Amino acid sequence: MKDINSFITKIESKGNKKGALEGCTVAIKDNISTKGIRTTCGSAMLKDYIPPYDATVVDKIKAAGAIVVGKTNMDEFGMGTTTETSFFGPTVNPHDESRVAGGSSGGSAAAVASGEAMFGLGTDTGGSIRCPAAFCGVVGIKPTYGLVSRYGLVAYANSLEQIGPIARTVEGAARLLDVIAGGDVRDSTSSSDGKDTKYADCADGEVEGMTVGIPAELVKGIDKNVIGPFELSMDRLEERGAIIKEITLPSLEKAVAAYYIIAMSEASSNLARYDGVRYGIASGFGGDWNQMFSASRENGFGKEVKRRILLGTYALSAGYQDRYYAKAQRVKAWIRKEFENAFEDVDVVASPTMPVLPFKLGEGEKDPLKMYLSDSNTVPVNLAGLPAITVPAEWDKREGPVGIQFVGARFQEEKLIRAGSAVER
Amino acid sequence: MSERSVVDVETVQHISELAKINLEGEEVEMFTKQFRQIINYFEILDEVPEIEIRLDVKNVLRDDGEGESLLRGEVFQNVDENTKEDYFKGPKVR
């Protein structure tokens, strides 16, 4: 098989414990800290960084008997939709080598799709689990904000991101979620609502009487090769007794702009720590502090990371904060409110995960705005802190994988797992 | 409607100083062009209904006590350029 560049670091290890993941191989995204194993975030800045501790999710999967097989490729610091912004080169789509694997957790999704690992851990700030899972034809879950501990996750935009599972089946992803869910004293945004879950038991395809809302805003302007498989999946749900309803959520039209302003603003603050002093690459100690920082960051960061830090700095700078950041926060509250209202009438909200088929390699490099706009269906979920799942639809092998996304109310992962497992049957 | 913001080369140079990232001439030009386009798109937020932002959150605090710390050697293994003893190295303060 051709090398799809899914791993940055491969690991030879043995699981030595009994538990829910005994003998299962897991590929871990390279922004999740692993003690003694380099964790690069797909960046030149951290190409030699070795964490002195394990992330909570890593502790948990090891305690459950998992075998960690490697650290996976990703867009630099999670900033991208294709895994092409990685310092270590792009991950190739395992189904079509002319296309991208999606991003930013492209390495984890491709490793699972190609059989290099049974399970993957990814992170999702604006779709970074769901996009690559959809593009690679596997299942991905973005948990409710707070369900999974973020301790040991290298921060990009704290208020939006969550760690979540990737697997070949809904049941598999639910099984991994059972292991990693739960509150953590080391993450004050985590919630105890996640303990003692039995998500894997919910993958029973039972959707009789379940109400599924399809927002007009998320099916508008979708590629015809995507909308076909989506409609087929909805028909299948209806045959199994689900009730399909068209709904409207006008706030979602503003989600991409609000998402990028908030994510970039948080990135500009979070990535201020990379100055080349305590870790990262330093670029000479000859000048003053400002000169040293500015040179280290020029050499250590790639173009997309610079772009987002700069735009975030702009959005937060004097005179512009009310115009961009404050308004984006208002849109976030509006989206949250509209979803809350929607969940009074429907159990889950469904849409295509991505509005397009996997991009051709190199397609998006010249036009960042075009790439940002392709996140239209995934970013509302992060702004509202909700859970979502992506499940592969039956797709045309000549075209490429298509993902179906279900969104639920906070901590209602069970319903998503039921709906998702009904689609995959 | 708010006043349109105009991003020019000077704006990009100014924010690169604030963000402490040196840019090459070519990058400044590319970013100027792209930022105009992106910030122009952000103007769709001009029309957003008034909405009350109310979040049901509470502070989470742990007991103030001693805990485990990271090992010195493991922390210092990540410095790019070594000092003779365990100190972080920075430029001279003039």
Coordinates of C-alpha atoms in Angstrom, one line a residue:
Chain A
M1 CA 0.0 0.0 0.0
K2 CA 1.1 3.5 -0.8
D3 CA 2.3 5.5 2.2
I4 CA -0.6 7.9 3.1
N5 CA 1.5 9.8 5.6
S6 CA -1.0 9.4 8.4
F7 CA 1.7 9.2 11.2
I8 CA 4.2 11.7 12.4
T9 CA 5.7 9.3 14.9
K10 CA 5.1 5.6 15.0
I11 CA 5.4 3.7 18.3
E12 CA 6.2 0.1 19.1
S13 CA 4.3 -0.6 22.3
K14 CA 2.3 -3.3 24.0
G15 CA -0.9 -2.9 26.0
N16 CA -0.4 -4.6 29.3
K17 CA -3.7 -4.1 31.0
K18 CA -7.0 -5.8 30.9
G19 CA -10.0 -3.6 30.2
A20 CA -12.5 -2.2 27.7
L21 CA -9.9 -1.6 25.1
E22 CA -7.7 -4.7 25.7
G23 CA -5.7 -5.4 22.5
C24 CA -7.1 -2.5 20.6
T25 CA -4.8 -0.3 18.6
V26 CA -5.3 3.5 18.9
A27 CA -3.7 6.3 16.9
I28 CA -3.5 9.6 18.8
K29 CA -3.5 13.0 17.2
D30 CA -0.2 14.8 17.7
N31 CA -1.7 17.7 19.7
I32 CA -2.5 15.3 22.6
S33 CA 0.4 15.1 25.1
T34 CA 2.1 11.7 25.5
K35 CA 4.7 11.5 28.2
G36 CA 8.2 10.9 26.7
I37 CA 6.9 10.7 23.1
R38 CA 7.3 13.8 21.0
T39 CA 4.1 15.8 20.4
T40 CA 4.6 18.2 17.5
C41 CA 1.1 19.6 16.7
G42 CA 2.2 19.3 13.1
S43 CA 4.4 22.3 13.6
A44 CA 8.1 23.0 13.1
M45 CA 7.9 25.0 16.3
L46 CA 7.4 21.8 18.3
K47 CA 9.2 19.3 16.1
D48 CA 11.3 18.2 19.1
Y49 CA 9.0 18.8 22.0
I50 CA 8.7 16.0 24.5
P51 CA 5.8 16.4 27.0
P52 CA 6.7 15.6 30.6
Y53 CA 3.2 14.2 31.3
D54 CA 0.3 12.3 29.6
A55 CA -3.0 13.9 28.7
T56 CA -6.0 12.5 30.8
V57 CA -7.4 10.7 27.7
V58 CA -4.1 9.0 27.2
D59 CA -4.1 7.8 30.8
K60 CA -7.6 6.5 30.4
I61 CA -7.1 4.6 27.2
K62 CA -3.8 3.0 28.5
A63 CA -5.6 2.0 31.8
A64 CA -8.3 0.4 29.6
G65 CA -5.7 -1.8 27.9
A66 CA -5.2 0.1 24.6
I67 CA -2.1 -0.2 22.5
V68 CA -0.9 3.2 21.3
V69 CA 0.5 2.8 17.8
G70 CA 1.5 6.3 17.0
K71 CA 1.0 10.1 16.9
T72 CA -0.9 11.2 13.8
N73 CA -0.5 13.9 11.3
M74 CA -2.6 17.1 11.5
D75 CA -3.0 20.6 10.2
E76 CA -0.5 22.8 12.1
F77 CA -2.0 23.4 15.6
G78 CA -5.3 22.1 14.2
M79 CA -5.7 25.0 11.8
G80 CA -7.0 23.7 8.6
T81 CA -9.6 21.5 6.8
T82 CA -7.2 19.3 4.8
T83 CA -4.1 18.3 6.8
E84 CA -2.1 20.1 4.2
T85 CA -0.9 22.8 6.6
S86 CA 1.2 20.2 8.5
F87 CA 4.9 20.8 8.6
F88 CA 5.3 17.1 7.9
G89 CA 3.4 17.2 4.6
P90 CA -0.2 16.3 3.8
T91 CA -2.0 13.1 4.6
V92 CA -3.4 11.4 1.5
N93 CA -7.0 10.2 1.4
P94 CA -6.9 6.4 1.7
H95 CA -9.8 6.0 -0.8
D96 CA -8.3 8.3 -3.5
E97 CA -4.7 9.4 -3.6
S98 CA -5.4 12.5 -5.6
R99 CA -7.6 13.9 -2.7
V100 CA -7.0 15.2 0.8
A101 CA -7.9 13.2 4.0
G102 CA -9.6 16.3 5.5
G103 CA -8.5 18.0 8.6
S104 CA -7.4 18.9 10.9
S105 CA -7.4 15.3 12.4
G106 CA -6.6 13.9 9.0
G107 CA -3.9 11.4 10.2
S108 CA -6.2 9.8 12.8
A109 CA -9.1 9.4 10.4
A110 CA -6.9 8.1 7.5
A111 CA -5.1 5.6 9.9
V112 CA -8.5 4.2 11.0
A113 CA -9.9 4.1 7.4
S114 CA -6.8 2.3 6.1
G115 CA -6.6 -0.2 8.9
E116 CA -3.4 1.1 10.4
A117 CA -5.3 1.5 13.7
M118 CA -8.7 0.2 15.1
F119 CA -9.4 3.5 16.8
G120 CA -8.3 7.1 16.5
L121 CA -8.4 10.1 18.9
G122 CA -8.9 13.4 17.2
T123 CA -9.8 16.9 18.4
D124 CA -12.6 19.1 17.0
T125 CA -12.5 22.9 17.3
G126 CA -14.7 23.7 14.3
G127 CA -15.1 20.3 12.6
S128 CA -11.6 18.8 12.9
I129 CA -12.9 15.3 13.8
R130 CA -16.0 15.3 11.6
C131 CA -14.5 16.6 8.4
P132 CA -11.7 14.1 8.1
A133 CA -14.0 11.2 9.3
A134 CA -16.5 12.2 6.6
F135 CA -13.8 12.5 3.9
C136 CA -12.2 9.2 4.9
G137 CA -15.5 7.3 5.2
V138 CA -15.3 6.5 8.9
V139 CA -17.3 7.5 12.1
G140 CA -16.3 10.5 14.3
I141 CA -17.9 12.0 17.4
K142 CA -17.4 15.5 18.6
P143 CA -18.6 15.3 22.3
T144 CA -20.6 17.9 24.2
Y145 CA -18.3 20.6 25.5
G146 CA -17.1 19.4 28.9
L147 CA -17.8 15.6 28.4
V148 CA -14.2 14.8 27.8
S149 CA -11.2 16.3 29.7
R150 CA -9.0 18.6 27.7
Y151 CA -6.1 18.3 30.1
G152 CA -2.9 17.7 28.1
L153 CA -4.5 18.9 24.8
V154 CA -2.3 21.6 23.3
A155 CA -4.7 24.6 23.2
Y156 CA -5.8 26.3 20.0
A157 CA -9.3 27.7 21.0
N158 CA -10.2 26.5 24.4
S159 CA -13.9 27.6 24.5
L160 CA -14.6 25.5 21.3
E161 CA -12.5 22.4 21.3
Q162 CA -13.1 18.8 22.5
I163 CA -11.2 15.5 22.1
G164 CA -13.3 12.7 20.5
P165 CA -13.2 9.2 19.0
I166 CA -12.8 8.0 15.4
A167 CA -13.7 4.4 14.5
R168 CA -14.9 2.3 11.6
T169 CA -18.3 1.8 13.2
V170 CA -20.7 3.8 15.4
E171 CA -20.5 1.1 18.1
G172 CA -16.7 1.3 18.0
A173 CA -16.6 5.1 18.4
A174 CA -19.2 4.9 21.2
R175 CA -17.0 2.3 22.9
L176 CA -14.0 4.6 22.9
L177 CA -16.1 7.5 24.1
D178 CA -17.2 5.4 27.1
V179 CA -13.6 5.1 28.0
I180 CA -12.6 8.8 27.7
A181 CA -15.8 10.5 29.0
G182 CA -16.0 11.9 32.5
G183 CA -15.0 14.9 34.7
D184 CA -11.4 15.6 35.6
V185 CA -10.1 17.8 38.4
R186 CA -7.4 18.9 36.0
D187 CA -9.9 20.5 33.6
S188 CA -12.3 22.8 35.3
T189 CA -14.5 23.0 32.2
S190 CA -15.1 19.2 32.3
S191 CA -18.4 17.8 33.7
S192 CA -19.2 14.9 35.8
D193 CA -22.2 14.2 33.6
G194 CA -20.0 12.0 31.6
K195 CA -19.2 9.3 34.1
D196 CA -20.7 5.8 34.0
T197 CA -21.9 6.2 30.4
K198 CA -23.0 3.2 28.3
Y199 CA -22.8 4.8 24.9
A200 CA -21.8 1.5 23.1
D201 CA -25.1 0.0 24.2
C202 CA -27.0 2.7 22.3
A203 CA -25.7 1.7 18.9
D204 CA -28.9 -0.4 18.3
G205 CA -30.3 1.4 15.3
E206 CA -33.6 2.1 17.2
V207 CA -35.1 5.3 15.7
E208 CA -38.8 4.4 15.8
G209 CA -40.6 7.7 16.7
M210 CA -37.4 9.8 16.7
T211 CA -37.9 13.3 15.2
V212 CA -35.1 14.4 12.9
G213 CA -34.9 18.1 11.9
I214 CA -33.2 19.2 8.7
P215 CA -32.3 22.9 8.7
A216 CA -32.8 24.5 5.3
E217 CA -29.6 26.6 5.9
L218 CA -27.4 23.4 6.0
V219 CA -28.7 21.8 2.8
K220 CA -28.6 24.9 0.6
G221 CA -25.8 25.0 -2.0
I222 CA -24.6 21.5 -1.3
D223 CA -22.7 19.5 -4.0
K224 CA -25.0 17.2 -5.9
N225 CA -22.7 14.2 -5.2
V226 CA -23.2 14.9 -1.5
I227 CA -26.9 15.7 -1.4
G228 CA -27.9 12.4 -3.2
P229 CA -26.4 10.1 -0.5
F230 CA -27.7 12.4 2.2
E231 CA -31.3 12.1 1.0
L232 CA -30.9 8.3 0.7
S233 CA -29.9 8.1 4.3
M234 CA -32.8 10.2 5.4
D235 CA -35.1 7.9 3.5
R236 CA -33.6 5.0 5.3
L237 CA -34.3 6.6 8.7
E238 CA -37.9 7.2 7.6
E239 CA -38.3 3.6 6.7
R240 CA -37.1 2.7 10.2
G241 CA -39.8 4.8 11.7
A242 CA -38.1 8.2 12.2
I243 CA -40.1 11.4 11.5
I244 CA -38.3 13.8 9.2
K245 CA -39.1 17.5 9.6
E246 CA -37.8 20.6 7.7
I247 CA -36.7 23.4 10.1
T248 CA -35.0 26.8 9.8
L249 CA -32.1 28.1 11.9
P250 CA -31.3 31.6 10.4
S251 CA -28.5 32.2 12.8
L252 CA -26.4 29.5 11.1
E253 CA -25.8 31.8 8.1
K254 CA -23.5 33.8 10.4
A255 CA -21.7 30.9 12.0
V256 CA -18.6 30.8 9.9
A257 CA -17.8 34.4 10.4
A258 CA -18.5 34.2 14.2
Y259 CA -16.5 31.0 14.5
Y260 CA -13.4 32.3 12.7
I261 CA -13.3 35.5 14.7
I262 CA -13.6 33.7 18.1
A263 CA -11.2 30.9 17.1
M264 CA -8.6 33.3 15.7
S265 CA -8.9 35.6 18.7
E266 CA -8.3 32.7 21.1
A267 CA -5.5 31.4 18.9
S268 CA -3.7 34.8 19.1
S269 CA -3.7 34.6 22.8
N270 CA -3.0 30.8 23.3
L271 CA -0.1 30.7 20.8
A272 CA 1.6 33.7 22.5
R273 CA 3.4 31.1 24.6
Y274 CA 5.6 30.0 21.7
D275 CA 8.5 32.4 22.2
G276 CA 11.3 29.8 21.9
V277 CA 12.4 30.1 25.5
R278 CA 11.0 27.2 27.5
Y279 CA 10.3 25.0 24.4
G280 CA 10.0 25.4 20.7
I281 CA 12.7 26.7 18.4
A282 CA 14.7 29.7 19.4
S283 CA 16.2 32.0 16.8
G284 CA 19.3 33.5 18.4
F285 CA 19.7 35.4 21.6
G286 CA 21.6 38.4 20.2
G287 CA 18.8 41.0 20.0
D288 CA 16.2 42.1 22.6
W289 CA 13.2 40.1 23.7
N290 CA 10.9 41.5 21.0
Q291 CA 13.4 40.7 18.3
M292 CA 14.0 37.2 19.6
F293 CA 10.3 36.3 20.0
S294 CA 9.5 37.7 16.5
A295 CA 12.2 35.8 14.8
S296 CA 11.4 32.5 16.6
R297 CA 7.8 32.9 15.6
E298 CA 8.6 33.8 12.0
N299 CA 10.7 30.6 11.7
G300 CA 8.6 28.3 13.8
F301 CA 5.1 28.9 12.4
G302 CA 3.6 28.1 9.0
K303 CA 1.5 30.4 6.8
E304 CA -2.0 29.4 8.1
V305 CA -0.9 29.7 11.7
K306 CA 0.5 33.2 11.1
R307 CA -2.6 34.1 9.2
R308 CA -4.9 33.2 12.1
I309 CA -2.7 34.7 14.8
L310 CA -2.5 38.0 12.9
L311 CA -6.3 38.1 12.1
G312 CA -7.0 37.3 15.8
T313 CA -4.7 40.0 16.9
Y314 CA -6.5 42.4 14.6
A315 CA -10.0 41.4 15.8
L316 CA -8.9 42.0 19.4
S317 CA -7.0 45.2 18.8
A318 CA -8.0 48.6 20.1
G319 CA -11.0 50.0 18.2
Y320 CA -12.0 46.7 16.6
Q321 CA -13.0 44.5 19.5
D322 CA -16.6 45.6 19.6
R323 CA -17.0 45.4 15.9
Y324 CA -15.7 41.8 15.6
Y325 CA -15.2 39.9 18.8
A326 CA -18.2 41.3 20.7
K327 CA -20.5 40.7 17.7
A328 CA -19.2 37.2 17.2
Q329 CA -20.0 36.4 20.9
R330 CA -23.6 37.7 20.2
V331 CA -23.9 35.3 17.2
K332 CA -22.7 32.5 19.4
A333 CA -25.4 33.2 21.9
W334 CA -28.0 33.5 19.1
I335 CA -27.0 30.1 17.6
R336 CA -27.1 28.5 21.1
K337 CA -30.6 29.9 21.6
E338 CA -31.9 28.7 18.2
F339 CA -30.6 25.2 18.8
E340 CA -32.2 25.1 22.2
N341 CA -35.6 26.1 20.7
A342 CA -35.2 23.5 17.9
F343 CA -34.6 20.7 20.4
E344 CA -38.0 21.4 21.9
D345 CA -39.5 20.1 18.6
V346 CA -36.9 17.6 17.3
D347 CA -34.6 15.0 18.9
V348 CA -31.7 15.5 16.5
V349 CA -30.7 17.8 13.7
A350 CA -29.3 16.2 10.5
S351 CA -27.3 17.6 7.6
P352 CA -24.4 16.6 5.3
T353 CA -21.2 16.8 7.4
M354 CA -19.3 18.6 4.6
P355 CA -20.9 20.5 1.7
V356 CA -18.4 19.1 -0.8
L357 CA -16.6 15.9 -1.6
P358 CA -12.9 15.6 -0.4
F359 CA -10.8 18.4 -2.0
K360 CA -8.1 17.6 -4.6
L361 CA -4.7 17.9 -3.0
G362 CA -3.4 21.5 -3.4
E363 CA -6.9 22.9 -4.3
G364 CA -7.3 25.2 -1.3
E365 CA -3.8 26.6 -0.9
K366 CA -4.4 29.9 -2.7
D367 CA -7.8 30.8 -1.3
P368 CA -8.1 30.6 2.5
L369 CA -11.6 32.1 2.6
K370 CA -12.9 29.4 0.3
M371 CA -11.6 26.8 2.8
Y372 CA -13.1 28.6 5.8
L373 CA -16.5 28.6 4.0
S374 CA -16.4 24.8 3.6
D375 CA -16.8 24.6 7.4
S376 CA -20.4 25.9 7.3
N377 CA -22.0 22.8 8.6
T378 CA -19.6 21.8 11.3
V379 CA -18.7 25.1 13.1
P380 CA -22.2 25.9 14.6
V381 CA -21.9 22.8 16.8
N382 CA -18.7 24.1 18.4
L383 CA -20.2 27.6 18.9
A384 CA -23.2 26.0 20.7
G385 CA -21.1 23.5 22.7
L386 CA -23.3 20.6 21.4
P387 CA -22.4 17.0 20.6
A388 CA -22.4 15.7 17.0
I389 CA -21.6 12.5 15.1
T390 CA -20.6 11.9 11.5
V391 CA -21.5 8.6 9.9
P392 CA -20.6 7.5 6.3
A393 CA -23.5 7.4 3.9
E394 CA -23.6 4.9 1.1
W395 CA -21.4 6.6 -1.4
D396 CA -20.6 6.3 -5.1
K397 CA -17.2 4.6 -5.3
R398 CA -16.2 6.7 -8.3
E399 CA -16.8 10.0 -6.4
G400 CA -15.8 9.7 -2.7
P401 CA -17.0 9.3 0.8
V402 CA -20.0 11.4 2.1
G403 CA -20.6 11.9 5.8
I404 CA -24.0 12.4 7.5
Q405 CA -24.0 14.6 10.6
F406 CA -26.4 14.4 13.5
V407 CA -26.4 17.1 16.2
G408 CA -28.1 16.7 19.6
A409 CA -28.8 18.7 22.7
R410 CA -26.1 18.9 25.4
F411 CA -25.1 15.5 26.8
Q412 CA -27.6 13.7 24.5
E413 CA -24.9 11.6 22.8
E414 CA -27.2 8.5 23.2
K415 CA -29.6 9.9 20.6
L416 CA -26.8 10.6 18.1
I417 CA -25.4 7.1 18.5
R418 CA -28.9 5.6 17.9
A419 CA -29.5 7.8 14.8
G420 CA -26.0 7.1 13.5
S421 CA -26.2 3.4 13.9
A422 CA -29.5 3.4 12.0
V423 CA -27.8 5.1 9.0
E424 CA -24.9 2.6 8.9
R425 CA -27.1 -0.5 8.8
Chain B
M1 CA -23.8 49.8 9.6
S2 CA -20.3 50.4 10.9
E3 CA -17.7 52.2 8.9
R4 CA -15.8 49.9 6.5
S5 CA -12.3 49.0 7.7
V6 CA -9.5 49.3 5.1
V7 CA -6.6 46.9 5.5
D8 CA -3.4 48.1 3.9
V9 CA 0.2 47.1 4.1
E10 CA 0.8 49.4 7.1
T11 CA -2.1 47.7 9.0
V12 CA -0.6 44.2 8.4
Q13 CA 2.9 45.5 9.5
H14 CA 1.4 47.0 12.6
I15 CA -0.4 43.8 13.7
S16 CA 2.6 41.7 12.9
E17 CA 4.5 43.9 15.5
L18 CA 1.6 43.4 18.0
A19 CA 1.6 39.7 17.4
K20 CA 5.4 39.5 17.5
I21 CA 5.8 37.6 14.2
N22 CA 8.3 39.0 11.7
L23 CA 7.0 38.9 8.1
E24 CA 8.8 39.0 4.8
G25 CA 7.8 41.6 2.2
E26 CA 6.1 39.0 0.0
E27 CA 4.1 37.7 3.0
V28 CA 2.9 41.2 3.9
E29 CA 1.5 41.7 0.4
M30 CA -0.2 38.3 0.3
F31 CA -1.7 38.8 3.8
T32 CA -2.9 42.3 2.9
K33 CA -4.8 40.9 0.0
Q34 CA -6.3 38.0 1.9
F35 CA -7.1 39.9 5.0
R36 CA -9.1 42.4 3.0
Q37 CA -11.2 39.6 1.6
I38 CA -11.7 37.8 4.9
I39 CA -12.4 41.0 6.9
N40 CA -14.9 42.0 4.2
Y41 CA -16.6 38.7 4.7
F42 CA -16.8 39.3 8.5
E43 CA -19.0 42.4 7.8
I44 CA -22.0 40.0 7.6
L45 CA -22.0 40.3 11.3
D46 CA -23.2 43.8 11.0
E47 CA -26.8 42.6 11.0
V48 CA -27.3 40.5 14.1
P49 CA -30.4 40.8 16.4
E50 CA -30.0 42.0 19.9
I51 CA -29.7 38.9 22.1
E52 CA -29.2 38.5 25.8
I53 CA -26.1 36.6 26.6
R54 CA -26.7 34.6 29.7
L55 CA -24.7 31.6 30.6
D56 CA -25.5 29.2 33.4
V57 CA -21.9 28.7 34.6
K58 CA -20.3 28.5 38.0
N59 CA -16.7 28.6 39.2
V60 CA -14.9 25.3 39.8
L61 CA -12.2 25.5 42.4
R62 CA -10.0 22.8 43.9
D63 CA -8.8 22.7 47.4
D64 CA -5.6 24.8 47.8
G65 CA -3.0 22.1 48.7
E66 CA 0.3 20.7 47.6
G67 CA 0.2 18.4 44.6
E68 CA 2.7 16.7 42.4
S69 CA 5.0 18.9 40.3
L70 CA 6.8 18.1 37.0
L71 CA 10.4 16.9 37.3
R72 CA 13.0 19.6 36.6
G73 CA 15.0 17.5 34.2
E74 CA 11.9 16.6 32.1
V75 CA 10.9 20.3 31.9
F76 CA 14.4 21.5 30.9
Q77 CA 14.8 18.8 28.2
N78 CA 12.7 21.0 25.9
V79 CA 14.8 24.2 25.9
D80 CA 16.3 24.8 22.5
E81 CA 19.6 26.1 23.7
N82 CA 21.1 24.8 26.9
T83 CA 22.4 26.8 29.8
K84 CA 25.0 25.3 32.0
E85 CA 22.7 25.0 35.0
D86 CA 19.0 24.6 35.0
Y87 CA 18.0 28.1 33.9
F88 CA 15.9 29.2 30.9
K89 CA 18.0 31.2 28.6
G90 CA 16.8 34.5 27.1
P91 CA 18.4 37.6 25.5
K92 CA 20.3 40.1 27.5
V93 CA 18.2 42.8 29.1
R94 CA 19.9 46.1 28.1

